[in-house]
mmCIF file of C-alpha atoms in Angstrom:
data_model
loop_
_atom_site.group_PDB
_atom_site.id
_atom_site.type_symbol
_atom_site.label_atom_id
_atom_site.label_comp_id
_atom_site.label_asym_id
_atom_site.label_seq_id
_atom_site.Cartn_x
_atom_site.Cartn_y
_atom_site.Cartn_z
ATOM 1 C CA MET M 71 115.663 43.416 73.967
ATOM 2 C CA ALA M 72 118.929 44.550 74.926
ATOM 3 C CA CYS M 73 119.305 46.221 71.706
ATOM 4 C CA ARG M 74 116.100 48.258 72.104
ATOM 5 C CA ALA M 75 117.221 49.300 75.491
ATOM 6 C CA THR M 76 120.647 50.312 74.125
ATOM 7 C CA GLU M 77 118.920 52.333 71.315
ATOM 8 C CA GLN M 78 116.507 53.849 73.723
ATOM 9 C CA LYS M 79 119.523 55.165 75.979
ATOM 10 C CA LYS M 80 121.160 56.870 72.819
ATOM 11 C CA GLU M 81 117.989 58.358 72.064
ATOM 12 C CA ASP M 82 117.710 59.925 75.654
ATOM 13 C CA SER M 83 121.436 60.672 75.713
ATOM 14 C CA VAL M 84 121.223 62.843 72.367
ATOM 15 C CA THR M 85 118.548 65.048 73.775
ATOM 16 C CA SER M 86 120.430 66.359 76.913
ATOM 17 C CA VAL M 87 123.247 68.558 77.560
ATOM 18 C CA HIS M 88 127.013 67.264 77.732
ATOM 19 C CA GLU M 89 126.888 67.534 81.639
ATOM 20 C CA ASP M 90 123.749 65.549 81.993
ATOM 21 C CA ALA M 91 124.858 62.950 79.534
ATOM 22 C CA GLN M 92 128.049 62.143 81.595
ATOM 23 C CA SER M 93 125.907 61.016 84.484
ATOM 24 C CA GLY M 94 122.831 59.602 82.589
ATOM 25 C CA GLY M 95 123.315 59.245 79.112
ATOM 26 C CA ARG M 96 125.396 57.254 76.791
ATOM 27 C CA THR M 97 128.667 56.177 78.224
ATOM 28 C CA ALA M 98 131.398 55.866 75.725
ATOM 29 C CA GLY M 99 133.732 52.692 75.765
ATOM 30 C CA HIS M 100 137.247 52.933 76.457
ATOM 31 C CA GLY M 101 138.198 52.970 72.822
ATOM 32 C CA GLU M 102 135.741 55.642 72.052
ATOM 33 C CA SER M 103 137.145 57.892 74.967
ATOM 34 C CA ALA M 104 140.634 57.572 73.746
ATOM 35 C CA ASP M 105 139.709 58.216 70.330
ATOM 36 C CA LEU M 106 137.852 61.440 71.331
ATOM 37 C CA ASP M 107 140.724 62.242 73.498
ATOM 38 C CA THR M 108 143.048 61.920 70.756
ATOM 39 C CA LEU M 109 140.758 64.114 68.488
ATOM 40 C CA ALA M 110 140.354 66.928 71.160
ATOM 41 C CA ARG M 111 144.062 67.051 71.728
ATOM 42 C CA VAL M 112 144.894 67.362 67.852
ATOM 43 C CA SER M 113 142.061 69.621 67.084
ATOM 44 C CA GLY M 114 143.122 71.941 69.927
ATOM 45 C CA ARG M 115 146.655 72.257 68.709
ATOM 46 C CA ILE M 116 145.407 73.080 65.149
ATOM 47 C CA ARG M 117 143.287 75.826 66.586
ATOM 48 C CA SER M 118 145.896 77.111 68.668
ATOM 49 C CA SER M 119 148.239 77.216 65.492
ATOM 50 C CA ILE M 120 145.403 79.195 63.683
ATOM 51 C CA GLU M 121 144.825 81.560 66.351
ATOM 52 C CA LYS M 122 148.639 82.620 66.247
ATOM 53 C CA VAL M 123 147.820 84.368 62.829
ATOM 54 C CA ILE M 124 144.207 85.160 63.051
ATOM 55 C CA GLU M 125 143.584 87.414 66.161
ATOM 56 C CA GLY M 126 140.295 87.383 68.038
ATOM 57 C CA LYS M 127 138.476 85.006 65.631
ATOM 58 C CA PRO M 128 138.119 81.645 67.830
ATOM 59 C CA GLU M 129 134.617 80.815 66.011
ATOM 60 C CA VAL M 130 136.148 81.234 62.643
ATOM 61 C CA ALA M 131 138.869 78.926 63.695
ATOM 62 C CA LYS M 132 136.724 76.324 64.939
ATOM 63 C CA LEU M 133 134.391 76.309 61.999
ATOM 64 C CA ALA M 134 137.478 75.769 59.650
ATOM 65 C CA LEU M 135 138.519 72.777 61.726
ATOM 66 C CA VAL M 136 134.873 71.356 61.644
ATOM 67 C CA VAL M 137 134.772 71.290 57.926
ATOM 68 C CA LEU M 138 138.178 69.644 57.684
ATOM 69 C CA LEU M 139 137.210 66.853 60.163
ATOM 70 C CA ALA M 140 133.776 66.702 58.418
ATOM 71 C CA ASP M 141 135.784 66.031 55.217
ATOM 72 C CA GLY M 142 134.085 69.094 53.449
ATOM 73 C CA HIS M 143 135.146 72.157 51.709
ATOM 74 C CA LEU M 144 135.121 75.756 53.002
ATOM 75 C CA LEU M 145 134.214 79.060 51.169
ATOM 76 C CA ILE M 146 135.651 82.286 52.932
ATOM 77 C CA GLU M 147 133.771 85.270 51.782
ATOM 78 C CA ASP M 148 134.297 88.851 52.996
ATOM 79 C CA VAL M 149 135.878 92.292 52.066
ATOM 80 C CA PRO M 150 139.375 92.766 51.298
ATOM 81 C CA GLY M 151 141.912 92.838 53.905
ATOM 82 C CA VAL M 152 140.213 90.973 56.799
ATOM 83 C CA GLY M 153 142.462 87.896 56.742
ATOM 84 C CA LYS M 154 140.845 85.431 54.196
ATOM 85 C CA THR M 155 143.977 84.221 52.767
ATOM 86 C CA MET M 156 145.818 84.236 55.904
ATOM 87 C CA LEU M 157 143.100 81.790 57.549
ATOM 88 C CA SER M 158 143.345 79.511 54.447
ATOM 89 C CA LYS M 159 147.205 79.395 54.477
ATOM 90 C CA SER M 160 147.430 79.074 58.516
ATOM 91 C CA LEU M 161 145.193 75.916 58.175
ATOM 92 C CA ALA M 162 147.202 74.760 55.592
ATOM 93 C CA ARG M 163 150.197 75.103 57.229
ATOM 94 C CA SER M 164 149.257 73.716 60.383
ATOM 95 C CA ILE M 165 149.234 70.219 58.720
ATOM 96 C CA ASP M 166 152.072 68.431 57.479
ATOM 97 C CA CYS M 167 150.580 67.372 54.079
ATOM 98 C CA SER M 168 150.788 68.585 50.380
ATOM 99 C CA VAL M 169 149.561 72.045 49.903
ATOM 100 C CA ARG M 170 148.685 73.946 46.810
ATOM 101 C CA ARG M 171 147.400 77.528 46.180
ATOM 102 C CA ILE M 172 145.714 78.394 42.811
ATOM 103 C CA GLN M 173 145.343 82.036 42.170
ATOM 104 C CA PHE M 174 142.118 82.237 40.221
ATOM 105 C CA THR M 175 142.223 84.834 37.502
ATOM 106 C CA PRO M 176 140.141 85.217 34.271
ATOM 107 C CA ASP M 177 142.809 83.533 31.967
ATOM 108 C CA LEU M 178 143.036 80.460 34.161
ATOM 109 C CA LEU M 179 142.269 77.219 32.072
ATOM 110 C CA PRO M 180 140.555 74.136 33.525
ATOM 111 C CA SER M 181 143.597 72.313 32.507
ATOM 112 C CA ASP M 182 145.744 74.463 34.804
ATOM 113 C CA VAL M 183 143.506 73.046 37.739
ATOM 114 C CA THR M 184 142.964 69.289 36.709
ATOM 115 C CA GLY M 185 145.999 68.804 34.724
ATOM 116 C CA VAL M 186 146.840 67.846 31.134
ATOM 117 C CA SER M 187 148.035 64.936 29.120
ATOM 118 C CA ILE M 188 151.475 65.876 27.296
ATOM 119 C CA PHE M 189 153.047 64.075 24.572
ATOM 120 C CA ASN M 190 156.602 62.407 25.356
ATOM 121 C CA GLN M 191 158.743 62.489 22.403
ATOM 122 C CA ASP M 192 161.163 59.878 23.829
ATOM 123 C CA SER M 193 158.585 57.266 25.148
ATOM 124 C CA ARG M 194 156.165 58.257 22.236
ATOM 125 C CA GLU M 195 153.208 58.125 24.739
ATOM 126 C CA PHE M 196 151.024 60.634 26.484
ATOM 127 C CA GLU M 197 151.861 61.466 29.980
ATOM 128 C CA PHE M 198 149.694 63.003 32.629
ATOM 129 C CA ARG M 199 150.862 66.233 34.250
ATOM 130 C CA PRO M 200 148.895 67.035 37.514
ATOM 131 C CA GLY M 201 147.296 70.328 37.729
ATOM 132 C CA GLY M 202 147.067 72.318 40.955
ATOM 133 C CA ILE M 203 144.216 70.365 42.457
ATOM 134 C CA PHE M 204 146.289 67.455 43.285
ATOM 135 C CA ALA M 205 146.933 68.476 47.033
ATOM 136 C CA ASN M 206 145.559 67.433 50.288
ATOM 137 C CA ILE M 207 144.777 71.144 50.869
ATOM 138 C CA VAL M 208 143.991 73.405 47.877
ATOM 139 C CA VAL M 209 143.898 77.201 48.589
ATOM 140 C CA GLY M 210 141.953 78.596 45.758
ATOM 141 C CA ASP M 211 142.165 82.543 46.044
ATOM 142 C CA GLU M 212 139.703 84.890 44.622
ATOM 143 C CA ILE M 213 137.820 81.733 43.170
ATOM 144 C CA ASN M 214 135.156 84.107 41.587
ATOM 145 C CA ARG M 215 137.726 85.647 39.184
ATOM 146 C CA ALA M 216 138.012 82.500 37.053
ATOM 147 C CA SER M 217 135.611 81.953 34.362
ATOM 148 C CA PRO M 218 132.581 79.588 34.582
ATOM 149 C CA LYS M 219 134.365 76.982 32.381
ATOM 150 C CA THR M 220 137.217 76.863 34.590
ATOM 151 C CA GLN M 221 135.276 76.869 37.886
ATOM 152 C CA SER M 222 133.367 73.751 36.701
ATOM 153 C CA ALA M 223 136.604 71.918 36.538
ATOM 154 C CA LEU M 224 136.249 72.048 40.244
ATOM 155 C CA LEU M 225 133.000 70.160 40.382
ATOM 156 C CA GLU M 226 134.217 66.674 39.918
ATOM 157 C CA CYS M 227 137.230 67.166 42.178
ATOM 158 C CA MET M 228 135.021 68.380 45.236
ATOM 159 C CA GLU M 229 132.351 66.087 45.054
ATOM 160 C CA GLU M 230 133.767 62.762 43.879
ATOM 161 C CA ARG M 231 137.516 63.330 45.003
ATOM 162 C CA GLN M 232 138.705 62.434 41.390
ATOM 163 C CA VAL M 233 139.896 63.964 38.309
ATOM 164 C CA THR M 234 138.948 62.692 34.618
ATOM 165 C CA VAL M 235 141.187 63.804 32.010
ATOM 166 C CA ASP M 236 141.143 62.391 28.191
ATOM 167 C CA GLY M 237 139.184 59.568 29.458
ATOM 168 C CA SER M 238 141.509 58.504 32.536
ATOM 169 C CA THR M 239 140.291 58.883 36.111
ATOM 170 C CA TYR M 240 142.884 60.054 38.890
ATOM 171 C CA HIS M 241 141.829 59.571 42.366
ATOM 172 C CA LEU M 242 142.584 62.733 44.861
ATOM 173 C CA GLU M 243 144.414 61.487 48.134
ATOM 174 C CA SER M 244 142.585 61.770 51.567
ATOM 175 C CA PRO M 245 142.373 64.234 53.259
ATOM 176 C CA PHE M 246 141.197 66.577 50.363
ATOM 177 C CA MET M 247 139.920 69.988 51.122
ATOM 178 C CA VAL M 248 139.226 73.062 49.075
ATOM 179 C CA ILE M 249 139.646 76.338 50.900
ATOM 180 C CA ALA M 250 138.532 79.230 48.713
ATOM 181 C CA THR M 251 138.178 82.812 48.845
ATOM 182 C CA GLN M 252 135.963 85.363 47.200
ATOM 183 C CA ASN M 253 135.359 88.952 47.607
ATOM 184 C CA PRO M 254 131.575 89.765 47.496
ATOM 185 C CA ILE M 255 131.960 93.456 47.208
ATOM 186 C CA GLU M 256 134.014 94.081 43.992
ATOM 187 C CA MET M 257 132.179 92.921 41.087
ATOM 188 C CA GLU M 258 134.308 93.898 38.224
ATOM 189 C CA GLY M 259 136.206 90.997 36.448
ATOM 190 C CA THR M 260 134.370 88.475 38.728
ATOM 191 C CA TYR M 261 131.892 85.707 37.906
ATOM 192 C CA ALA M 262 129.172 84.754 40.431
ATOM 193 C CA LEU M 263 129.867 81.074 41.550
ATOM 194 C CA PRO M 264 127.017 78.764 40.118
ATOM 195 C CA GLU M 265 124.639 77.076 42.452
ATOM 196 C CA ALA M 266 126.290 73.523 41.816
ATOM 197 C CA GLN M 267 129.713 75.094 42.884
ATOM 198 C CA ARG M 268 128.131 76.816 45.989
ATOM 199 C CA ASP M 269 126.407 73.691 46.920
ATOM 200 C CA ARG M 270 129.668 71.819 47.132
ATOM 201 C CA PHE M 271 131.090 73.939 49.794
ATOM 202 C CA MET M 272 130.209 72.542 53.338
ATOM 203 C CA ALA M 273 130.076 75.822 55.082
ATOM 204 C CA ARG M 274 130.660 79.615 54.322
ATOM 205 C CA VAL M 275 132.368 81.892 56.806
ATOM 206 C CA SER M 276 132.893 85.550 56.914
ATOM 207 C CA MET M 277 135.701 86.774 58.596
ATOM 208 C CA GLY M 278 134.414 90.346 59.817
ATOM 209 C CA TYR M 279 136.382 93.021 60.965
ATOM 210 C CA PRO M 280 138.424 92.303 64.302
ATOM 211 C CA VAL M 281 137.671 93.958 67.521
ATOM 212 C CA GLU M 282 140.150 96.844 68.648
ATOM 213 C CA SER M 283 142.089 94.738 71.131
ATOM 214 C CA ALA M 284 142.675 92.052 68.342
ATOM 215 C CA GLU M 285 143.684 94.703 65.792
ATOM 216 C CA ILE M 286 145.943 96.304 67.976
ATOM 217 C CA ALA M 287 147.624 92.743 68.561
ATOM 218 C CA MET M 288 147.793 92.260 65.120
ATOM 219 C CA LEU M 289 149.687 95.335 64.509
ATOM 220 C CA ASN M 290 152.294 94.194 67.191
ATOM 221 C CA SER M 291 152.502 90.793 65.649
ATOM 222 C CA HIS M 292 152.401 91.164 61.937
ATOM 223 C CA THR M 293 154.498 94.526 61.413
ATOM 224 C CA ARG M 294 157.604 92.844 62.865
ATOM 225 C CA SER M 295 157.410 89.478 60.728
ATOM 226 C CA ASN M 296 154.868 87.481 59.026
ATOM 227 C CA PRO M 297 153.500 85.157 61.651
ATOM 228 C CA LEU M 298 153.038 82.509 58.716
ATOM 229 C CA ASP M 299 156.763 82.133 58.479
ATOM 230 C CA ASP M 300 156.904 80.816 62.176
ATOM 231 C CA LEU M 301 154.069 78.414 61.888
ATOM 232 C CA GLU M 302 155.148 74.855 62.201
ATOM 233 C CA PRO M 303 152.764 71.938 61.343
ATOM 234 C CA VAL M 304 151.401 70.369 64.539
ATOM 235 C CA THR M 305 149.699 67.203 62.743
ATOM 236 C CA ASP M 306 149.958 65.188 59.408
ATOM 237 C CA ALA M 307 147.875 63.998 56.845
ATOM 238 C CA ALA M 308 147.700 60.278 58.343
ATOM 239 C CA GLU M 309 146.448 61.633 61.648
ATOM 240 C CA ILE M 310 143.966 63.803 59.964
ATOM 241 C CA ARG M 311 142.668 60.577 58.158
ATOM 242 C CA LYS M 312 142.157 59.024 61.583
ATOM 243 C CA LEU M 313 140.365 61.893 63.020
ATOM 244 C CA ILE M 314 137.998 62.060 60.026
ATOM 245 C CA ASP M 315 137.273 58.449 60.492
ATOM 246 C CA ILE M 316 136.472 59.142 64.228
ATOM 247 C CA VAL M 317 133.980 61.700 63.339
ATOM 248 C CA ALA M 318 132.121 59.372 61.113
ATOM 249 C CA GLN M 319 131.579 57.005 63.719
ATOM 250 C CA VAL M 320 129.627 59.566 65.857
ATOM 251 C CA TYR M 321 126.181 58.538 66.496
ATOM 252 C CA VAL M 322 123.106 60.631 65.055
ATOM 253 C CA ALA M 323 119.586 59.534 66.807
ATOM 254 C CA GLU M 324 116.763 59.423 64.244
ATOM 255 C CA ALA M 325 115.291 62.407 66.174
ATOM 256 C CA VAL M 326 118.012 64.342 65.240
ATOM 257 C CA GLN M 327 118.080 63.292 61.748
ATOM 258 C CA ARG M 328 114.530 64.365 61.402
ATOM 259 C CA TYR M 329 115.304 67.758 62.920
ATOM 260 C CA ALA M 330 118.000 68.459 60.276
ATOM 261 C CA VAL M 331 115.481 67.387 57.533
ATOM 262 C CA ALA M 332 112.856 69.358 58.970
ATOM 263 C CA ILE M 333 115.248 72.497 58.684
ATOM 264 C CA THR M 334 116.151 71.878 55.063
ATOM 265 C CA THR M 335 112.672 71.196 54.262
ATOM 266 C CA ALA M 336 111.446 74.436 55.670
ATOM 267 C CA THR M 337 113.813 76.365 53.426
ATOM 268 C CA ARG M 338 112.348 74.712 50.461
ATOM 269 C CA ARG M 339 108.936 75.941 51.413
ATOM 270 C CA SER M 340 109.825 79.259 52.327
ATOM 271 C CA PRO M 341 108.105 81.940 50.350
ATOM 272 C CA GLU M 342 111.192 84.237 50.679
ATOM 273 C CA LEU M 343 113.435 81.519 49.120
ATOM 274 C CA MET M 344 113.260 80.711 45.441
ATOM 275 C CA LEU M 345 116.062 77.954 45.858
ATOM 276 C CA GLY M 346 116.149 76.270 49.263
ATOM 277 C CA ALA M 347 118.678 73.549 50.625
ATOM 278 C CA SER M 348 119.519 70.633 48.685
ATOM 279 C CA PRO M 349 119.767 67.060 49.966
ATOM 280 C CA ARG M 350 123.426 67.484 49.925
ATOM 281 C CA ALA M 351 122.875 70.430 52.311
ATOM 282 C CA THR M 352 121.120 68.180 54.666
ATOM 283 C CA LEU M 353 124.003 65.609 54.491
ATOM 284 C CA HIS M 354 126.719 68.174 54.901
ATOM 285 C CA LEU M 355 124.860 69.647 58.133
ATOM 286 C CA VAL M 356 124.792 66.483 59.689
ATOM 287 C CA ARG M 357 128.463 65.575 58.937
ATOM 288 C CA ALA M 358 129.419 69.245 60.527
ATOM 289 C CA ALA M 359 127.439 68.533 63.353
ATOM 290 C CA LYS M 360 129.278 65.188 64.059
ATOM 291 C CA ALA M 361 132.497 66.888 63.790
ATOM 292 C CA THR M 362 131.243 69.564 66.380
ATOM 293 C CA ALA M 363 130.051 66.961 68.641
ATOM 294 C CA ALA M 364 133.320 65.239 68.473
ATOM 295 C CA ILE M 365 135.395 68.201 69.127
ATOM 296 C CA ASN M 366 133.163 68.848 72.234
ATOM 297 C CA GLY M 367 134.049 65.534 73.379
ATOM 298 C CA ARG M 368 130.680 63.847 72.478
ATOM 299 C CA ASP M 369 130.164 60.478 70.474
ATOM 300 C CA TYR M 370 126.659 61.604 69.658
ATOM 301 C CA VAL M 371 124.943 64.779 68.037
ATOM 302 C CA ILE M 372 122.449 66.642 70.022
ATOM 303 C CA PRO M 373 119.950 69.163 68.371
ATOM 304 C CA ASP M 374 121.979 72.135 69.680
ATOM 305 C CA ASP M 375 124.979 70.984 67.124
ATOM 306 C CA VAL M 376 122.598 71.068 64.262
ATOM 307 C CA GLN M 377 120.962 74.421 64.987
ATOM 308 C CA GLY M 378 124.219 76.142 65.618
ATOM 309 C CA LEU M 379 125.668 75.232 62.268
ATOM 310 C CA ALA M 380 122.433 75.972 60.222
ATOM 311 C CA VAL M 381 123.375 79.396 59.091
ATOM 312 C CA GLN M 382 126.898 78.732 58.301
ATOM 313 C CA VAL M 383 126.186 75.206 56.324
ATOM 314 C CA LEU M 384 122.954 76.574 54.587
ATOM 315 C CA ALA M 385 122.855 79.891 53.919
ATOM 316 C CA HIS M 386 125.215 80.403 51.195
ATOM 317 C CA ARG M 387 123.202 77.734 48.953
ATOM 318 C CA MET M 388 119.911 79.692 49.065
ATOM 319 C CA LEU M 389 118.639 82.277 46.433
ATOM 320 C CA PRO M 390 116.079 84.882 47.626
ATOM 321 C CA THR M 391 112.853 85.819 45.931
ATOM 322 C CA VAL M 392 112.872 89.065 44.036
ATOM 323 C CA GLU M 393 110.548 90.583 46.559
ATOM 324 C CA ALA M 394 112.863 89.370 49.562
ATOM 325 C CA SER M 395 115.804 91.033 47.905
ATOM 326 C CA MET M 396 113.871 94.266 47.219
ATOM 327 C CA SER M 397 112.877 94.407 50.794
ATOM 328 C CA GLY M 398 116.588 94.298 51.868
ATOM 329 C CA ARG M 399 116.073 90.838 53.759
ATOM 330 C CA SER M 400 118.994 88.877 53.681
ATOM 331 C CA THR M 401 119.217 84.816 53.280
ATOM 332 C CA GLU M 402 120.913 84.694 56.600
ATOM 333 C CA ALA M 403 117.936 86.525 58.429
ATOM 334 C CA THR M 404 115.446 84.418 56.530
ATOM 335 C CA LEU M 405 117.235 81.291 57.607
ATOM 336 C CA LYS M 406 117.444 82.293 61.192
ATOM 337 C CA HIS M 407 113.862 82.956 61.224
ATOM 338 C CA ILE M 408 113.066 79.414 59.697
ATOM 339 C CA VAL M 409 115.337 77.835 62.275
ATOM 340 C CA ALA M 410 113.662 79.562 65.108
ATOM 341 C CA ASN M 411 110.469 78.129 63.906
ATOM 342 C CA VAL M 412 111.396 74.613 63.389
ATOM 343 C CA ALA M 413 110.574 72.761 66.728
ATOM 344 C CA MET M 414 113.349 70.811 68.466
ATOM 345 C CA PRO M 415 112.840 67.266 69.551
ATOM 346 C CA GLU M 416 110.252 67.008 72.067
ATOM 347 C CA SER M 417 112.294 65.579 74.668
ATOM 348 C CA ARG M 418 114.910 68.047 74.329
ATOM 349 C CA ARG M 419 112.646 70.650 75.032
ATOM 350 C CA THR M 420 111.370 68.680 77.979
ATOM 351 C CA ALA M 421 115.201 68.115 79.299
ATOM 352 C CA SER M 422 115.925 71.760 79.096
ATOM 353 C CA GLY M 423 112.893 73.103 80.570
#
């Protein structure tokens, strides 16, 4: 009986806003509150560090942090010169952990990414030389310039956190995050990311052009020196692992799970999409929602967390139909229409209405 009452209280709490939850919803224990306080403090330091380099883009910095704490990978897609590489480098430098940068080019080989076995003349044995993927944070610059063969070398790394070379498997250390950039405008010398590759990125973010005040602030700070040079780590890999574990414990009610599944199912049935969201996309959506809830100081997910992340987590995985493409309707617009027409849990609408 007590378990049923507790479960009902959780169900009620996830359907109300944060202010209501404090008074009548789920109450976190002392340990949970301390964990969330630690997460809020550390995540705040990381965001502040990123924003020293990336002017006027707090929502971009927050999404990058959400993907990190949700143990995912981030795809940064936009035109040249808007700060894609700067964002990836600023996040990497904010954490005291191993960081490697891979410049993707047409002549890059899979072994450059994963590593290669080399014969040692002295020991008369093969020795494994790790490739660029062996780091906590891997910055992949212009990922769509590498051939499909080289891109495929990332598939096992990103999904299974391991590398298999010559029959031997090598595990990648946690945290492990790939931050890749690509330019969607320039097509010469590029290869479109295959669906399997795009589906492994938890979220895609577009930087966009800065507002006037932010661009002026950038001129003042970036023309004197490179702000990356002054960036100091504000946390380390061990603490990030702890925060990822905290996010994993965030509660997701069945009603919220059903809401996430309803959104992804609707994309598969849309007449404007020939490829909808995969089950992996649903999983990524819920994981990202858990990280968002934790950053906002909650140990439970509300439907708004899921709704607010739908476009960033799902849009890059979808393919429009020929008719939708010819009509000029983007996948983002289609997805926003789908999300707007998927009903939120009934109790959420009652609580807010």
